[in-house]
Amino acid sequence: MQTTLDGIGLHKLFTYGYLNLKKNMQVINDLNVFPVPDGDTGANMVMTFGGGLAAVSGETVHIGRYMQALSRATLLSARGNSGVIFSQFVYGFGRGIAQKESITFADLASAFACATEDAYHAIITPTEGTILTVIREASEFLAENAEKYNGFEEGFAALQAQMTATLKKTPDLLPVLKEAGVVDSGGAGPVCFVDGMCAHLRGESAEDIP
């Protein structure tokens, strides 16, 4: 059971998250109907986070310094509306744990709170039923429940279930999604990302990610 995480461990988790995001890129693109049906949400997220991940060292032990480097690189790699929101989320996440050498699962609550705040500030007119709803409800879930879980595997499994449930209800919050019969493409991105992280925590190889 993994109860603490340093920069090296977080880099591995993020790598798995990115790999699963990349594997599902076309699926996410095909869901894209809001705000413009241009079919590039998944591609923009992959380019945004992939650019950030490629620019950092996976050997930085201090998690705050690792996130500082990653958040800057991700901001520079941001592409499209979804990429900008995602990059701001990453920046806020890093801001929330900037002084930490390592973190527990409970520390994610403050990181997600800062990340959600920055993501909402990235949009002039925030719209619910989108990626913003998925990350905000994840943040609220962690604020209420993060300290209940014994380690990252158990905690992320609960977070994965919560985020998936929020994604499924996005058509009820945004009529254009219900009309098209899809969930929000932007919201699908972080869910895929967390799915990949959970796969790593379960001990699966990158090839096992569906």
PDB file of N, CA and C in Angstrom, residues 100-139:
ATOM      1  N   LYS A 100       5.797  21.140  -0.623  1.00  0.00           N
ATOM      2  CA  LYS A 100       5.868  19.756  -0.159  1.00  0.00           C
ATOM      3  C   LYS A 100       7.053  19.006  -0.782  1.00  0.00           C
ATOM      4  N   GLU A 101       7.737  18.211   0.028  1.00  0.00           N
ATOM      5  CA  GLU A 101       8.768  17.303  -0.496  1.00  0.00           C
ATOM      6  C   GLU A 101       8.122  16.011  -0.982  1.00  0.00           C
ATOM      7  N   SER A 102       7.088  15.585  -0.292  1.00  0.00           N
ATOM      8  CA  SER A 102       6.286  14.428  -0.683  1.00  0.00           C
ATOM      9  C   SER A 102       4.869  14.670  -0.172  1.00  0.00           C
ATOM     10  N   ILE A 103       3.929  13.878  -0.652  1.00  0.00           N
ATOM     11  CA  ILE A 103       2.541  14.090  -0.259  1.00  0.00           C
ATOM     12  C   ILE A 103       1.872  12.775   0.141  1.00  0.00           C
ATOM     13  N   THR A 104       0.811  12.891   0.931  1.00  0.00           N
ATOM     14  CA  THR A 104      -0.097  11.782   1.191  1.00  0.00           C
ATOM     15  C   THR A 104      -1.332  11.985   0.309  1.00  0.00           C
ATOM     16  N   PHE A 105      -2.212  10.996   0.291  1.00  0.00           N
ATOM     17  CA  PHE A 105      -3.434  11.166  -0.503  1.00  0.00           C
ATOM     18  C   PHE A 105      -4.254  12.340   0.009  1.00  0.00           C
ATOM     19  N   ALA A 106      -4.252  12.549   1.320  1.00  0.00           N
ATOM     20  CA  ALA A 106      -5.018  13.660   1.900  1.00  0.00           C
ATOM     21  C   ALA A 106      -4.530  15.008   1.384  1.00  0.00           C
ATOM     22  N   ASP A 107      -3.257  15.108   1.021  1.00  0.00           N
ATOM     23  CA  ASP A 107      -2.713  16.370   0.507  1.00  0.00           C
ATOM     24  C   ASP A 107      -3.312  16.751  -0.849  1.00  0.00           C
ATOM     25  N   LEU A 108      -3.900  15.790  -1.527  1.00  0.00           N
ATOM     26  CA  LEU A 108      -4.492  16.091  -2.832  1.00  0.00           C
ATOM     27  C   LEU A 108      -5.679  17.043  -2.711  1.00  0.00           C
ATOM     28  N   ALA A 109      -6.292  17.086  -1.550  1.00  0.00           N
ATOM     29  CA  ALA A 109      -7.457  17.961  -1.375  1.00  0.00           C
ATOM     30  C   ALA A 109      -7.084  19.421  -1.614  1.00  0.00           C
ATOM     31  N   SER A 110      -5.992  19.871  -1.014  1.00  0.00           N
ATOM     32  CA  SER A 110      -5.574  21.261  -1.212  1.00  0.00           C
ATOM     33  C   SER A 110      -5.064  21.487  -2.628  1.00  0.00           C
ATOM     34  N   ALA A 111      -4.391  20.482  -3.194  1.00  0.00           N
ATOM     35  CA  ALA A 111      -3.897  20.611  -4.563  1.00  0.00           C
ATOM     36  C   ALA A 111      -5.055  20.753  -5.546  1.00  0.00           C
ATOM     37  N   PHE A 112      -6.093  19.947  -5.387  1.00  0.00           N
ATOM     38  CA  PHE A 112      -7.254  20.015  -6.270  1.00  0.00           C
ATOM     39  C   PHE A 112      -8.027  21.315  -6.076  1.00  0.00           C
ATOM     40  N   ALA A 113      -8.067  21.807  -4.853  1.00  0.00           N
ATOM     41  CA  ALA A 113      -8.769  23.069  -4.597  1.00  0.00           C
ATOM     42  C   ALA A 113      -8.110  24.206  -5.366  1.00  0.00           C
ATOM     43  N   CYS A 114      -6.792  24.287  -5.306  1.00  0.00           N
ATOM     44  CA  CYS A 114      -6.062  25.325  -6.049  1.00  0.00           C
ATOM     45  C   CYS A 114      -6.203  25.112  -7.550  1.00  0.00           C
ATOM     46  N   ALA A 115      -6.157  23.862  -7.978  1.00  0.00           N
ATOM     47  CA  ALA A 115      -6.270  23.547  -9.402  1.00  0.00           C
ATOM     48  C   ALA A 115      -7.630  23.952  -9.961  1.00  0.00           C
ATOM     49  N   THR A 116      -8.668  23.676  -9.194  1.00  0.00           N
ATOM     50  CA  THR A 116     -10.024  24.034  -9.625  1.00  0.00           C
ATOM     51  C   THR A 116     -10.182  25.544  -9.707  1.00  0.00           C
ATOM     52  N   GLU A 117      -9.652  26.248  -8.737  1.00  0.00           N
ATOM     53  CA  GLU A 117      -9.711  27.709  -8.733  1.00  0.00           C
ATOM     54  C   GLU A 117      -9.037  28.290  -9.982  1.00  0.00           C
ATOM     55  N   ASP A 118      -7.854  27.789 -10.303  1.00  0.00           N
ATOM     56  CA  ASP A 118      -7.126  28.301 -11.465  1.00  0.00           C
ATOM     57  C   ASP A 118      -7.822  27.939 -12.778  1.00  0.00           C
ATOM     58  N   ALA A 119      -8.395  26.744 -12.847  1.00  0.00           N
ATOM     59  CA  ALA A 119      -9.096  26.330 -14.065  1.00  0.00           C
ATOM     60  C   ALA A 119     -10.311  27.218 -14.324  1.00  0.00           C
ATOM     61  N   TYR A 120     -11.070  27.525 -13.278  1.00  0.00           N
ATOM     62  CA  TYR A 120     -12.238  28.396 -13.441  1.00  0.00           C
ATOM     63  C   TYR A 120     -11.819  29.808 -13.849  1.00  0.00           C
ATOM     64  N   HIS A 121     -10.700  30.275 -13.315  1.00  0.00           N
ATOM     65  CA  HIS A 121     -10.225  31.620 -13.652  1.00  0.00           C
ATOM     66  C   HIS A 121      -9.736  31.713 -15.094  1.00  0.00           C
ATOM     67  N   ALA A 122      -9.467  30.556 -15.713  1.00  0.00           N
ATOM     68  CA  ALA A 122      -8.971  30.553 -17.090  1.00  0.00           C
ATOM     69  C   ALA A 122     -10.077  30.845 -18.105  1.00  0.00           C
ATOM     70  N   ILE A 123     -11.335  30.766 -17.653  1.00  0.00           N
ATOM     71  CA  ILE A 123     -12.480  30.931 -18.554  1.00  0.00           C
ATOM     72  C   ILE A 123     -13.272  32.172 -18.165  1.00  0.00           C
ATOM     73  N   ILE A 124     -13.536  33.025 -19.143  1.00  0.00           N
ATOM     74  CA  ILE A 124     -14.274  34.260 -18.877  1.00  0.00           C
ATOM     75  C   ILE A 124     -15.690  33.958 -18.384  1.00  0.00           C
ATOM     76  N   THR A 125     -16.354  33.019 -19.070  1.00  0.00           N
ATOM     77  CA  THR A 125     -17.705  32.626 -18.680  1.00  0.00           C
ATOM     78  C   THR A 125     -17.728  31.120 -18.443  1.00  0.00           C
ATOM     79  N   PRO A 126     -17.439  30.676 -17.218  1.00  0.00           N
ATOM     80  CA  PRO A 126     -17.428  29.236 -16.928  1.00  0.00           C
ATOM     81  C   PRO A 126     -18.793  28.598 -17.190  1.00  0.00           C
ATOM     82  N   THR A 127     -18.783  27.424 -17.799  1.00  0.00           N
ATOM     83  CA  THR A 127     -20.012  26.706 -18.125  1.00  0.00           C
ATOM     84  C   THR A 127     -20.018  25.362 -17.428  1.00  0.00           C
ATOM     85  N   GLU A 128     -21.096  25.056 -16.717  1.00  0.00           N
ATOM     86  CA  GLU A 128     -21.207  23.765 -16.045  1.00  0.00           C
ATOM     87  C   GLU A 128     -21.617  22.684 -17.049  1.00  0.00           C
ATOM     88  N   GLY A 129     -21.296  21.446 -16.699  1.00  0.00           N
ATOM     89  CA  GLY A 129     -21.520  20.341 -17.624  1.00  0.00           C
ATOM     90  C   GLY A 129     -20.296  20.096 -18.490  1.00  0.00           C
ATOM     91  N   THR A 130     -19.180  20.694 -18.096  1.00  0.00           N
ATOM     92  CA  THR A 130     -17.936  20.592 -18.852  1.00  0.00           C
ATOM     93  C   THR A 130     -16.830  20.045 -17.949  1.00  0.00           C
ATOM     94  N   ILE A 131     -15.598  20.125 -18.424  1.00  0.00           N
ATOM     95  CA  ILE A 131     -14.441  19.732 -17.635  1.00  0.00           C
ATOM     96  C   ILE A 131     -14.422  20.455 -16.291  1.00  0.00           C
ATOM     97  N   LEU A 132     -14.933  21.679 -16.260  1.00  0.00           N
ATOM     98  CA  LEU A 132     -14.941  22.437 -15.012  1.00  0.00           C
ATOM     99  C   LEU A 132     -15.780  21.747 -13.943  1.00  0.00           C
ATOM    100  N   THR A 133     -16.912  21.208 -14.328  1.00  0.00           N
ATOM    101  CA  THR A 133     -17.765  20.499 -13.381  1.00  0.00           C
ATOM    102  C   THR A 133     -17.079  19.242 -12.874  1.00  0.00           C
ATOM    103  N   VAL A 134     -16.427  18.520 -13.782  1.00  0.00           N
ATOM    104  CA  VAL A 134     -15.747  17.280 -13.400  1.00  0.00           C
ATOM    105  C   VAL A 134     -14.659  17.542 -12.361  1.00  0.00           C
ATOM    106  N   ILE A 135     -13.849  18.582 -12.578  1.00  0.00           N
ATOM    107  CA  ILE A 135     -12.756  18.841 -11.635  1.00  0.00           C
ATOM    108  C   ILE A 135     -13.261  19.506 -10.355  1.00  0.00           C
ATOM    109  N   ARG A 136     -14.302  20.321 -10.476  1.00  0.00           N
ATOM    110  CA  ARG A 136     -14.832  20.958  -9.262  1.00  0.00           C
ATOM    111  C   ARG A 136     -15.448  19.919  -8.332  1.00  0.00           C
ATOM    112  N   GLU A 137     -16.231  19.001  -8.864  1.00  0.00           N
ATOM    113  CA  GLU A 137     -16.848  17.993  -8.017  1.00  0.00           C
ATOM    114  C   GLU A 137     -15.811  17.014  -7.478  1.00  0.00           C
ATOM    115  N   ALA A 138     -14.741  16.786  -8.232  1.00  0.00           N
ATOM    116  CA  ALA A 138     -13.640  15.965  -7.729  1.00  0.00           C
ATOM    117  C   ALA A 138     -12.986  16.661  -6.542  1.00  0.00           C
ATOM    118  N   SER A 139     -12.803  17.974  -6.667  1.00  0.00           N
ATOM    119  CA  SER A 139     -12.214  18.759  -5.585  1.00  0.00           C
ATOM    120  C   SER A 139     -13.099  18.725  -4.339  1.00  0.00           C
TER     121      SER A 139
END
